[in-house]
C-alpha positions as protocol buffer text, in pm:
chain_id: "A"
residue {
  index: 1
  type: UNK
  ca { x: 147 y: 2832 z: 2962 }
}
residue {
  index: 2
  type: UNK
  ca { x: 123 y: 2435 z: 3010 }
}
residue {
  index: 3
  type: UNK
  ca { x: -267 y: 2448 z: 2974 }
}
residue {
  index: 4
  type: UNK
  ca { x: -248 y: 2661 z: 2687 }
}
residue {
  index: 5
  type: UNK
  ca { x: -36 y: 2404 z: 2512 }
}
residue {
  index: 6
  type: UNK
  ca { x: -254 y: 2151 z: 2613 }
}
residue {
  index: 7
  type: UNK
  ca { x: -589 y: 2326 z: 2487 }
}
residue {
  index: 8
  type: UNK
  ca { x: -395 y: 2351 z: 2184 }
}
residue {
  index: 9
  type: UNK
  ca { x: -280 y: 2029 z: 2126 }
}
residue {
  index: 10
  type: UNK
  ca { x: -636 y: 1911 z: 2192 }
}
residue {
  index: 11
  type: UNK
  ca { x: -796 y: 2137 z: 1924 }
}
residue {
  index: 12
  type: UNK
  ca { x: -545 y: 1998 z: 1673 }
}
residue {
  index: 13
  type: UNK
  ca { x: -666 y: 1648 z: 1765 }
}
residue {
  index: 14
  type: UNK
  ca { x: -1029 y: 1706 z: 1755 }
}
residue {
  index: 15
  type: UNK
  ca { x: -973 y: 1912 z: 1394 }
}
residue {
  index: 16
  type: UNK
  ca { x: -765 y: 1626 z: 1272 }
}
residue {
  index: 17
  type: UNK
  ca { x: -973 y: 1352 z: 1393 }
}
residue {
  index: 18
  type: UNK
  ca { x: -1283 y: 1513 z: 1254 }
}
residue {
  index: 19
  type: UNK
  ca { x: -1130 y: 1594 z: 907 }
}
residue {
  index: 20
  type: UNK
  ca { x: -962 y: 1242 z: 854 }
}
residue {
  index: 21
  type: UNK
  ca { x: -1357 y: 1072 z: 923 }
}
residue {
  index: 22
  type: UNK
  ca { x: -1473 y: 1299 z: 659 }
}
residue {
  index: 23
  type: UNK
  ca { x: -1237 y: 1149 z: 459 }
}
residue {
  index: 24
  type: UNK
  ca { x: -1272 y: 829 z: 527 }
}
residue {
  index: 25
  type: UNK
  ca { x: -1649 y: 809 z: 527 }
}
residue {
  index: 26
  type: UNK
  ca { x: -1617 y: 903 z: 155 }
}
residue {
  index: 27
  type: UNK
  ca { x: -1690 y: 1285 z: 202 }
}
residue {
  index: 28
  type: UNK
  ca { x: -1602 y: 1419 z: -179 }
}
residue {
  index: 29
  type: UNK
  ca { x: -1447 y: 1768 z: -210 }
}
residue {
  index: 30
  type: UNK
  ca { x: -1383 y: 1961 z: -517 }
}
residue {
  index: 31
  type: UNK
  ca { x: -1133 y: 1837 z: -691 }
}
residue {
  index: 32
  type: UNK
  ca { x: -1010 y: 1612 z: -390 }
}
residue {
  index: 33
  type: UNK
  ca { x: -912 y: 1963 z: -248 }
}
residue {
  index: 34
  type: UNK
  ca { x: -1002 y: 2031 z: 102 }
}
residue {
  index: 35
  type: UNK
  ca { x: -1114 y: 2362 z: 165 }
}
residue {
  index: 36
  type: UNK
  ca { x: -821 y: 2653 z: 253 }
}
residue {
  index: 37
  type: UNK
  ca { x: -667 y: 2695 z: 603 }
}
residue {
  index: 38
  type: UNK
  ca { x: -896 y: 2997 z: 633 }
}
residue {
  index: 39
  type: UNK
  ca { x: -1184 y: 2831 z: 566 }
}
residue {
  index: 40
  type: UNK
  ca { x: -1133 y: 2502 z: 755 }
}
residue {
  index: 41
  type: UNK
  ca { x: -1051 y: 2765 z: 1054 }
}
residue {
  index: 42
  type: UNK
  ca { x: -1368 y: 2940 z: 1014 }
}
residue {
  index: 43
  type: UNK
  ca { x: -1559 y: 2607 z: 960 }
}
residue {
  index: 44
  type: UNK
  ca { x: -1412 y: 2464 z: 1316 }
}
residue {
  index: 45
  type: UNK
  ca { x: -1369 y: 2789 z: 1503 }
}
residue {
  index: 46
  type: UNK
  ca { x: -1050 y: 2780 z: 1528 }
}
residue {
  index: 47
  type: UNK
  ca { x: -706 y: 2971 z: 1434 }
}
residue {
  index: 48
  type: UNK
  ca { x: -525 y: 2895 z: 1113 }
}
residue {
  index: 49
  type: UNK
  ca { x: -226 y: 2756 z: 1285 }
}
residue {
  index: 50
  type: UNK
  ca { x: -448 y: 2491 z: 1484 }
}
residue {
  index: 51
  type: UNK
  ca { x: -573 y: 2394 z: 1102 }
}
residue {
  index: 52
  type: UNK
  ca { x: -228 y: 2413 z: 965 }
}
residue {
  index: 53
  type: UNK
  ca { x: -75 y: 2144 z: 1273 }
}
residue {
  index: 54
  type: UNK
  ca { x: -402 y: 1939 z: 1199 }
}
residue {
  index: 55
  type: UNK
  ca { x: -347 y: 1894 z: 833 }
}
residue {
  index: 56
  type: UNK
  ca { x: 9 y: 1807 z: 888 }
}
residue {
  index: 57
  type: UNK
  ca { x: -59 y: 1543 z: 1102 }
}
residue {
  index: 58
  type: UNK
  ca { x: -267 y: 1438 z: 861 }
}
residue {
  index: 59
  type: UNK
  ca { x: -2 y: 1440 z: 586 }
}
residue {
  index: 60
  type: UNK
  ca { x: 229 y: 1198 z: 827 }
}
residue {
  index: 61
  type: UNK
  ca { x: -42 y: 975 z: 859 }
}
residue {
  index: 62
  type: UNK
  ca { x: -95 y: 916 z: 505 }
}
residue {
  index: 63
  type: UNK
  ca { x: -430 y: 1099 z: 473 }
}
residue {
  index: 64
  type: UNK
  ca { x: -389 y: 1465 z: 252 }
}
residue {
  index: 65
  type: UNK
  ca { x: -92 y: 1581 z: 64 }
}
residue {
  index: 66
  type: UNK
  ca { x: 21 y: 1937 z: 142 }
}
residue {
  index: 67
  type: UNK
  ca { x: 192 y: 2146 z: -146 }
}
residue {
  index: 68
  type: UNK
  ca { x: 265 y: 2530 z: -192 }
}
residue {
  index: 69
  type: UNK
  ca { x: -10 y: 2695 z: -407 }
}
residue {
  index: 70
  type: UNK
  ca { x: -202 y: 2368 z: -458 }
}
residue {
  index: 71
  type: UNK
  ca { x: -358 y: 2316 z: -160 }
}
residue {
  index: 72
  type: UNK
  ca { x: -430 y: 2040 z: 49 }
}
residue {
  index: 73
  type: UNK
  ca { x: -477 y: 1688 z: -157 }
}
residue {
  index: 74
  type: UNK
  ca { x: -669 y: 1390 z: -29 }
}
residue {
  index: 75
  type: UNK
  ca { x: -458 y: 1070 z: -77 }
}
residue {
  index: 76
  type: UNK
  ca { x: -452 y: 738 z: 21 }
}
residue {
  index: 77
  type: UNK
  ca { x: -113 y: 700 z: 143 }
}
residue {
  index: 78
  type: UNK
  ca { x: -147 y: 533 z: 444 }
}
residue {
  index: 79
  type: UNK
  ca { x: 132 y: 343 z: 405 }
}
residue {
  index: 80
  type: UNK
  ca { x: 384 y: 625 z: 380 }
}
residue {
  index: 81
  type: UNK
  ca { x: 516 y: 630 z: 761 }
}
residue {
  index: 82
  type: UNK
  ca { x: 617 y: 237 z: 729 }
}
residue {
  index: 83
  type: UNK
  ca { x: 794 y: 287 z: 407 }
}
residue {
  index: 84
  type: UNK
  ca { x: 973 y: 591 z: 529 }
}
residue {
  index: 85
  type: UNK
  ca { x: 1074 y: 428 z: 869 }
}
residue {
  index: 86
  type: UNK
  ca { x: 1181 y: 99 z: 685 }
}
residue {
  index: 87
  type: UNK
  ca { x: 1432 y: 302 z: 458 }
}
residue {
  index: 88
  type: UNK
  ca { x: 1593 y: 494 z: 744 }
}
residue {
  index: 89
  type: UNK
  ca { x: 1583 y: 190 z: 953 }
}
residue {
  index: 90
  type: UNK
  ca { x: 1735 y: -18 z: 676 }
}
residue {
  index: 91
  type: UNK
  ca { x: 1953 y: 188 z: 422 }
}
residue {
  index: 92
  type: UNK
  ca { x: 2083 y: -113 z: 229 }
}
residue {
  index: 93
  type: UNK
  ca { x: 1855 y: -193 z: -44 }
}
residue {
  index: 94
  type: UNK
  ca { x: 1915 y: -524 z: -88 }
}
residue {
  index: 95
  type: UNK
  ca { x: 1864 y: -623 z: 260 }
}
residue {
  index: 96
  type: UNK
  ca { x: 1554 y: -375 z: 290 }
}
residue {
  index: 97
  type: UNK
  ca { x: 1418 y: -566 z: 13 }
}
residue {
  index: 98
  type: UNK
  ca { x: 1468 y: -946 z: 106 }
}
residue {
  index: 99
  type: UNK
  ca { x: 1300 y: -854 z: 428 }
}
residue {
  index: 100
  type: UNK
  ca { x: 1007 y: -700 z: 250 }
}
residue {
  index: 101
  type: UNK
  ca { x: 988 y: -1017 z: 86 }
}
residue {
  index: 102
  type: UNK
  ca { x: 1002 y: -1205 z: 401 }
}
residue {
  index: 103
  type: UNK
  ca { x: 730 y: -1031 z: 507 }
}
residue {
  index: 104
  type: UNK
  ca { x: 514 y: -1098 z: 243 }
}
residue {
  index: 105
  type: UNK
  ca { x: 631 y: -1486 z: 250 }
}
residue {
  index: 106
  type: UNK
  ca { x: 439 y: -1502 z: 583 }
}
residue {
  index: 107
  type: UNK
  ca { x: 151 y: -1267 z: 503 }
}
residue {
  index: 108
  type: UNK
  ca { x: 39 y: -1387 z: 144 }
}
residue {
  index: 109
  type: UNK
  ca { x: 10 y: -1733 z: 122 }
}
residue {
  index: 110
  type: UNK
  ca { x: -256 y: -1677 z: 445 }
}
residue {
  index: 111
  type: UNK
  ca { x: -437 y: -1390 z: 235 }
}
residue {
  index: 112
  type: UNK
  ca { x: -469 y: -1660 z: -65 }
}
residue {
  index: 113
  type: UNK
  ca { x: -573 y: -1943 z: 167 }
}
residue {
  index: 114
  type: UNK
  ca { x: -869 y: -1704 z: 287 }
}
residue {
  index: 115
  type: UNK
  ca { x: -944 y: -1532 z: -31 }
}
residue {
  index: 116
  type: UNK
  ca { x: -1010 y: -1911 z: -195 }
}
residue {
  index: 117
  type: UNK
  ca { x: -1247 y: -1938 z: 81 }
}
residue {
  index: 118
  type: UNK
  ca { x: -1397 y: -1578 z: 50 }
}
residue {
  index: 119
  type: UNK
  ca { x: -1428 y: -1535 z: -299 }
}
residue {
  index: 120
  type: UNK
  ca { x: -1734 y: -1437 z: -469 }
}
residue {
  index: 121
  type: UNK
  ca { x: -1816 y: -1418 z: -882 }
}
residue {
  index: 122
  type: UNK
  ca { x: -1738 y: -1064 z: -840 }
}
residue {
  index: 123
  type: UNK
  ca { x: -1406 y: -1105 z: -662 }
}
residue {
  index: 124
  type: UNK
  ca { x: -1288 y: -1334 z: -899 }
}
residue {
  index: 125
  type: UNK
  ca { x: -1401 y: -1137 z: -1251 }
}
residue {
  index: 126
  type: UNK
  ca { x: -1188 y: -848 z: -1053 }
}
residue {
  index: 127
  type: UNK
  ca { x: -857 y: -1068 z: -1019 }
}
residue {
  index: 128
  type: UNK
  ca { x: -944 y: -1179 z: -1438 }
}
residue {
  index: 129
  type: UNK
  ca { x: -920 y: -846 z: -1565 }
}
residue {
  index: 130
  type: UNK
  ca { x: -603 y: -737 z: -1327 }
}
residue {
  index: 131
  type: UNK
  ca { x: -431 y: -1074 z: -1489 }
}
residue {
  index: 132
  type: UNK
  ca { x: -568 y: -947 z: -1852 }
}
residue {
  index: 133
  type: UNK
  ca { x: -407 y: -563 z: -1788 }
}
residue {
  index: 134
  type: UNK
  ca { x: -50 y: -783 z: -1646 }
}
residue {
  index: 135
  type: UNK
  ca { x: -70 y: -975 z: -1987 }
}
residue {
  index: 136
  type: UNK
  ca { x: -88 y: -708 z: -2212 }
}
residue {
  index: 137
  type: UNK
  ca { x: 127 y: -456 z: -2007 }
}
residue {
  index: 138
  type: UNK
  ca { x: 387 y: -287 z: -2260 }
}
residue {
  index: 139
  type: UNK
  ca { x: 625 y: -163 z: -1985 }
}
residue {
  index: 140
  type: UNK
  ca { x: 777 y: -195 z: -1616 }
}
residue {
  index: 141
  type: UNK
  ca { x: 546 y: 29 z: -1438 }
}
residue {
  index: 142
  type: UNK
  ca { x: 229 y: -116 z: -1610 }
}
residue {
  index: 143
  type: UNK
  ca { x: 328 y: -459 z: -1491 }
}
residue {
  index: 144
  type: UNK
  ca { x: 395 y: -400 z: -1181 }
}
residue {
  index: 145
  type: UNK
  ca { x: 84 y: -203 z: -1106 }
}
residue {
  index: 146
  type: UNK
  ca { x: -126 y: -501 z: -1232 }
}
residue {
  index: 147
  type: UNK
  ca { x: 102 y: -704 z: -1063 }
}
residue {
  index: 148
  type: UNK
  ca { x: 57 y: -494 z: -719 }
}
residue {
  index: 149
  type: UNK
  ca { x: -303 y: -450 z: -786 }
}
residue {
  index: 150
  type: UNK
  ca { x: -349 y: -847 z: -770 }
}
residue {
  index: 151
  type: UNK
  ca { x: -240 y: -888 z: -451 }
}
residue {
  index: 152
  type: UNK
  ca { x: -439 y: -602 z: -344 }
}
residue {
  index: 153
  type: UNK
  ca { x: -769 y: -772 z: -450 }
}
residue {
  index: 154
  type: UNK
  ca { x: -625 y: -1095 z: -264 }
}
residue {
  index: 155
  type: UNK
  ca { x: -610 y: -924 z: 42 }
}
residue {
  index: 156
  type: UNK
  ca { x: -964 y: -754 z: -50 }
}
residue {
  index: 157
  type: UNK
  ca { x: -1176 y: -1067 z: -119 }
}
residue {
  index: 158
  type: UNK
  ca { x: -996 y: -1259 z: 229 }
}
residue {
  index: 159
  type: UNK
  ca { x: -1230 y: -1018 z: 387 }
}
residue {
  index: 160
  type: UNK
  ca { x: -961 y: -840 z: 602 }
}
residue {
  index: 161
  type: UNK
  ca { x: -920 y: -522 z: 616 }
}
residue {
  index: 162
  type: UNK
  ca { x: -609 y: -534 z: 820 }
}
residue {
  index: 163
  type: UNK
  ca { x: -424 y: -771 z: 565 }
}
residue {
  index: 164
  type: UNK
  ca { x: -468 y: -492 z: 292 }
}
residue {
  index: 165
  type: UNK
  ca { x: -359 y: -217 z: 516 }
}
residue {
  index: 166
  type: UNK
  ca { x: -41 y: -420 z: 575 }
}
residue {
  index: 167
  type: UNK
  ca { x: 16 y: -489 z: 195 }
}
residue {
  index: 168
  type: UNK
  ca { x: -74 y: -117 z: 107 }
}
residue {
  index: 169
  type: UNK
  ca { x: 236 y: -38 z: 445 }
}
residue {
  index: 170
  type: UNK
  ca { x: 456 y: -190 z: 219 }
}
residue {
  index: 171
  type: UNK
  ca { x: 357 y: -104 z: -130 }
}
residue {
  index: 172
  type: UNK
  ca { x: 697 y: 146 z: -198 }
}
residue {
  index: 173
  type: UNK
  ca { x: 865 y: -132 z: -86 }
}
residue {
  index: 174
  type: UNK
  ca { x: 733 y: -376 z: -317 }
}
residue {
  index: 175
  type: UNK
  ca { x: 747 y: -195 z: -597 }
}
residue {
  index: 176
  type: UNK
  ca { x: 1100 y: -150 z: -524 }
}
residue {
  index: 177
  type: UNK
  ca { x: 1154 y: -543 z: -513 }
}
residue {
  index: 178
  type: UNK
  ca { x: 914 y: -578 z: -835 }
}
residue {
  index: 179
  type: UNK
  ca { x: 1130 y: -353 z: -992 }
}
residue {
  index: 180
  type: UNK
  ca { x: 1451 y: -564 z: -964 }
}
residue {
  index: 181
  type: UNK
  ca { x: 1267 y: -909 z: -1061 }
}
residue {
  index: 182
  type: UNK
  ca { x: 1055 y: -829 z: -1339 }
}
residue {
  index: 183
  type: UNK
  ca { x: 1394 y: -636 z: -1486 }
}
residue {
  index: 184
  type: UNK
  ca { x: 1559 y: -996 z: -1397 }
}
residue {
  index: 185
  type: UNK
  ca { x: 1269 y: -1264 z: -1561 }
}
residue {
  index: 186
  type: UNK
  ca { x: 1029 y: -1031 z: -1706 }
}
residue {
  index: 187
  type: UNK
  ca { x: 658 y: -1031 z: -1643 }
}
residue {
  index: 188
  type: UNK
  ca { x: 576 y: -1364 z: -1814 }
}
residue {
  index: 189
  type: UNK
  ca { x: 680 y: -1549 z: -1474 }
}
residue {
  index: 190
  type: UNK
  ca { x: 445 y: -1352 z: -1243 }
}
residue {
  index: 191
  type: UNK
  ca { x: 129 y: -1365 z: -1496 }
}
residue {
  index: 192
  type: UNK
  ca { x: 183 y: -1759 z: -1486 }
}
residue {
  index: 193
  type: UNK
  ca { x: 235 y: -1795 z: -1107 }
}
residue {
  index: 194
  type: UNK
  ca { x: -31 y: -1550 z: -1040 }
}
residue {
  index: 195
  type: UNK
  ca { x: -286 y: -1789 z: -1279 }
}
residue {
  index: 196
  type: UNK
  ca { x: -210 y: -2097 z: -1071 }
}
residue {
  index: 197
  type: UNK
  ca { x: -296 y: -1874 z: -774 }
}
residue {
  index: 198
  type: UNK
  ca { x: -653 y: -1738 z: -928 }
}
residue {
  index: 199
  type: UNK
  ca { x: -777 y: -2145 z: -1032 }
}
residue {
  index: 200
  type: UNK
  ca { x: -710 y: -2244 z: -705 }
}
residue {
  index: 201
  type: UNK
  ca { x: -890 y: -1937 z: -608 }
}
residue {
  index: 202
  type: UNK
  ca { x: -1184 y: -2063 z: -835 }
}
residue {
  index: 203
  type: UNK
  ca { x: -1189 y: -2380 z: -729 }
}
residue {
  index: 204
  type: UNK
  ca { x: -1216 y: -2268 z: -353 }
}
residue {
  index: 205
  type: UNK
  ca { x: -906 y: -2518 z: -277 }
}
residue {
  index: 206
  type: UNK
  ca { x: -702 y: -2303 z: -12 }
}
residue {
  index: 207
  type: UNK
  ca { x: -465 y: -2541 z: 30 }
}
residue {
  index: 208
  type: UNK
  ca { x: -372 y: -2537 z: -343 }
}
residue {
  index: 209
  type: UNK
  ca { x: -408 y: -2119 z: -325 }
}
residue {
  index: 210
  type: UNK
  ca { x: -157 y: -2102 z: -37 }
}
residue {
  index: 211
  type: UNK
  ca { x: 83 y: -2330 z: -173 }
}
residue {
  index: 212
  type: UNK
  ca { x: 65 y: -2121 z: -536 }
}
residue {
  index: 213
  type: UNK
  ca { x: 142 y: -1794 z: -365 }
}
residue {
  index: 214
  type: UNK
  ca { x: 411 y: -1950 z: -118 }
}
residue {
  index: 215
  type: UNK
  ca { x: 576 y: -2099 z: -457 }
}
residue {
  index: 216
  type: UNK
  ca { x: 525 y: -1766 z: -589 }
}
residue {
  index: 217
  type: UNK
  ca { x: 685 y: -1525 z: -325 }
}
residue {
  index: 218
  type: UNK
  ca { x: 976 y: -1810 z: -332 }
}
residue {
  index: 219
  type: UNK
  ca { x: 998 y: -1717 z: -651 }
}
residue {
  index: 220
  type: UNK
  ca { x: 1004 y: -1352 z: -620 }
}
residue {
  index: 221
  type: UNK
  ca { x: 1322 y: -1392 z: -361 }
}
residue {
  index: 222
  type: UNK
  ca { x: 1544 y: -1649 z: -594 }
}
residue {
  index: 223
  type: UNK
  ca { x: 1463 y: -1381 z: -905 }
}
residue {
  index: 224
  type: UNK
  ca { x: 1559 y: -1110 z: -631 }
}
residue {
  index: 225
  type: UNK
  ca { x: 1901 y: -1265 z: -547 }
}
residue {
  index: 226
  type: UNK
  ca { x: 1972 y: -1367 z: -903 }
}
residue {
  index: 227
  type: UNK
  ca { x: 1886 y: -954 z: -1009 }
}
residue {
  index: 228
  type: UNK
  ca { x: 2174 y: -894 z: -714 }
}
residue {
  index: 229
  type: UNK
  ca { x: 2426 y: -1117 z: -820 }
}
residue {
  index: 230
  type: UNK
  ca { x: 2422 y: -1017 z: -1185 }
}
residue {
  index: 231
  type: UNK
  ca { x: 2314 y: -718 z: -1168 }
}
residue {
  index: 232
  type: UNK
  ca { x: 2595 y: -496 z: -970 }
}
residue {
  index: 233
  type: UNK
  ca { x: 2784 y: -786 z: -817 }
}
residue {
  index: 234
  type: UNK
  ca { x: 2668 y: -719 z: -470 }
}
residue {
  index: 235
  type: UNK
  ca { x: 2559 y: -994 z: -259 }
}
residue {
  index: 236
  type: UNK
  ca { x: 2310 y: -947 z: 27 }
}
């Protein structure tokens, strides 16, 4: 009975491990749909409730999205776990979002300092148009989106792979804490911090990028407490 449960638990493994490198490595399926649970089982040789525990483990890690009568999604969600763990782990909001701030007041300024170093024409025409979409956005999700998306192509042009995996573990998280600023200042604020950011970026002066962002994610937690305070009274 053990063995059998081991043999098991290794074919869901080797199914899993060999379906999330075809998804990494770019591997395009119809309509981002991977193939049924009868066809995956056929493909590997193995039964449909192997597939089924392969795929789910897959869902927890981020990888494919599972829903009745649509089929199995490819996502990029590899963030989910973190920002499910941090909300049990933390059920006050306003706590769970100053420490998602902290977090990013250690991380960021580094991923600036390296990304003034890294940058390339390309890099920086990228972070241009993500400041143009933030200045024209007409509404809350559009600017934080932009607003998300520059410090995604910070963390891209440092040249660390890592750093954008942690930003992307707590991308719920920050859109929750986006969410309460931008409804406290606006977006004006974080379109002019974020251009002191990109010259310094231009200028390849990491001192002056790290500084901008540090000022910046300061920023971000004053406009956070402020949004507390007035907002519903509560302080954290």
């Amino acid at each position: 009975m053990e063995l059998e449960e081991v043999k098991r638990h290794t074919l869901v493994e080797k199914v899993s491990d060999q379906l999330a490198k075809s998804i990494r490595s770019g591997f395009t399926f119809t309509g981002g749909v991977l193939p049924s649970e009868r066809q995956l089982a056929t493909k590997f040789g193995v039964s449909r409730p192997v597939v089924r525990e392969a795929t789910k483990l897959l869902e927890f890690q981020g990888l494919v999205e599972i829903r009745q009568g649509l089929g199995i999604r490819v996502v990029n969600r590899l963030y989910a776990p973190l920002s499910a763990a941090a909300k049990l782990l933390l059920p006050d909001d306003t706590e769970r979002l100053r420490q998602t701030l902290d977090v990013r007041m250690v991380l960021e300024p580094k991923i600036a300092e390296r990304a003034a170093v890294r940058a390339n024409e390309e890099g920086i025409a990228r972070l241009h148009a993500i400041q143009s979409t933030l200045e024209k956005a007409s509404s809350l999700e559009e600017a934080m989106e932009a607003d998300i998306a520059f410090h995604s192509e910070l963390a891209r042009i440092s040249g660390n792979e890592i750093f954008g995996i942690m930003l992307d573990s707590i991308a719920d998280l920050g859109r929750d804490s986006r969410r309460a600023t931008m409804t406290q200042v606006g977006f004006d604020r974080a379109f002019q911090q974020h251009a002191v950011v990109l010259k310094a970026i231009e200028h390849g002066d990491a001192r002056a990028a790290e500084n901008a962002m540090q000022i910046h994610i300061q920023s971000a937690v004053s406009d956070l407490l402020a949004h507390f305070e007035t907002g519903d009274g509560s302080k954290p």
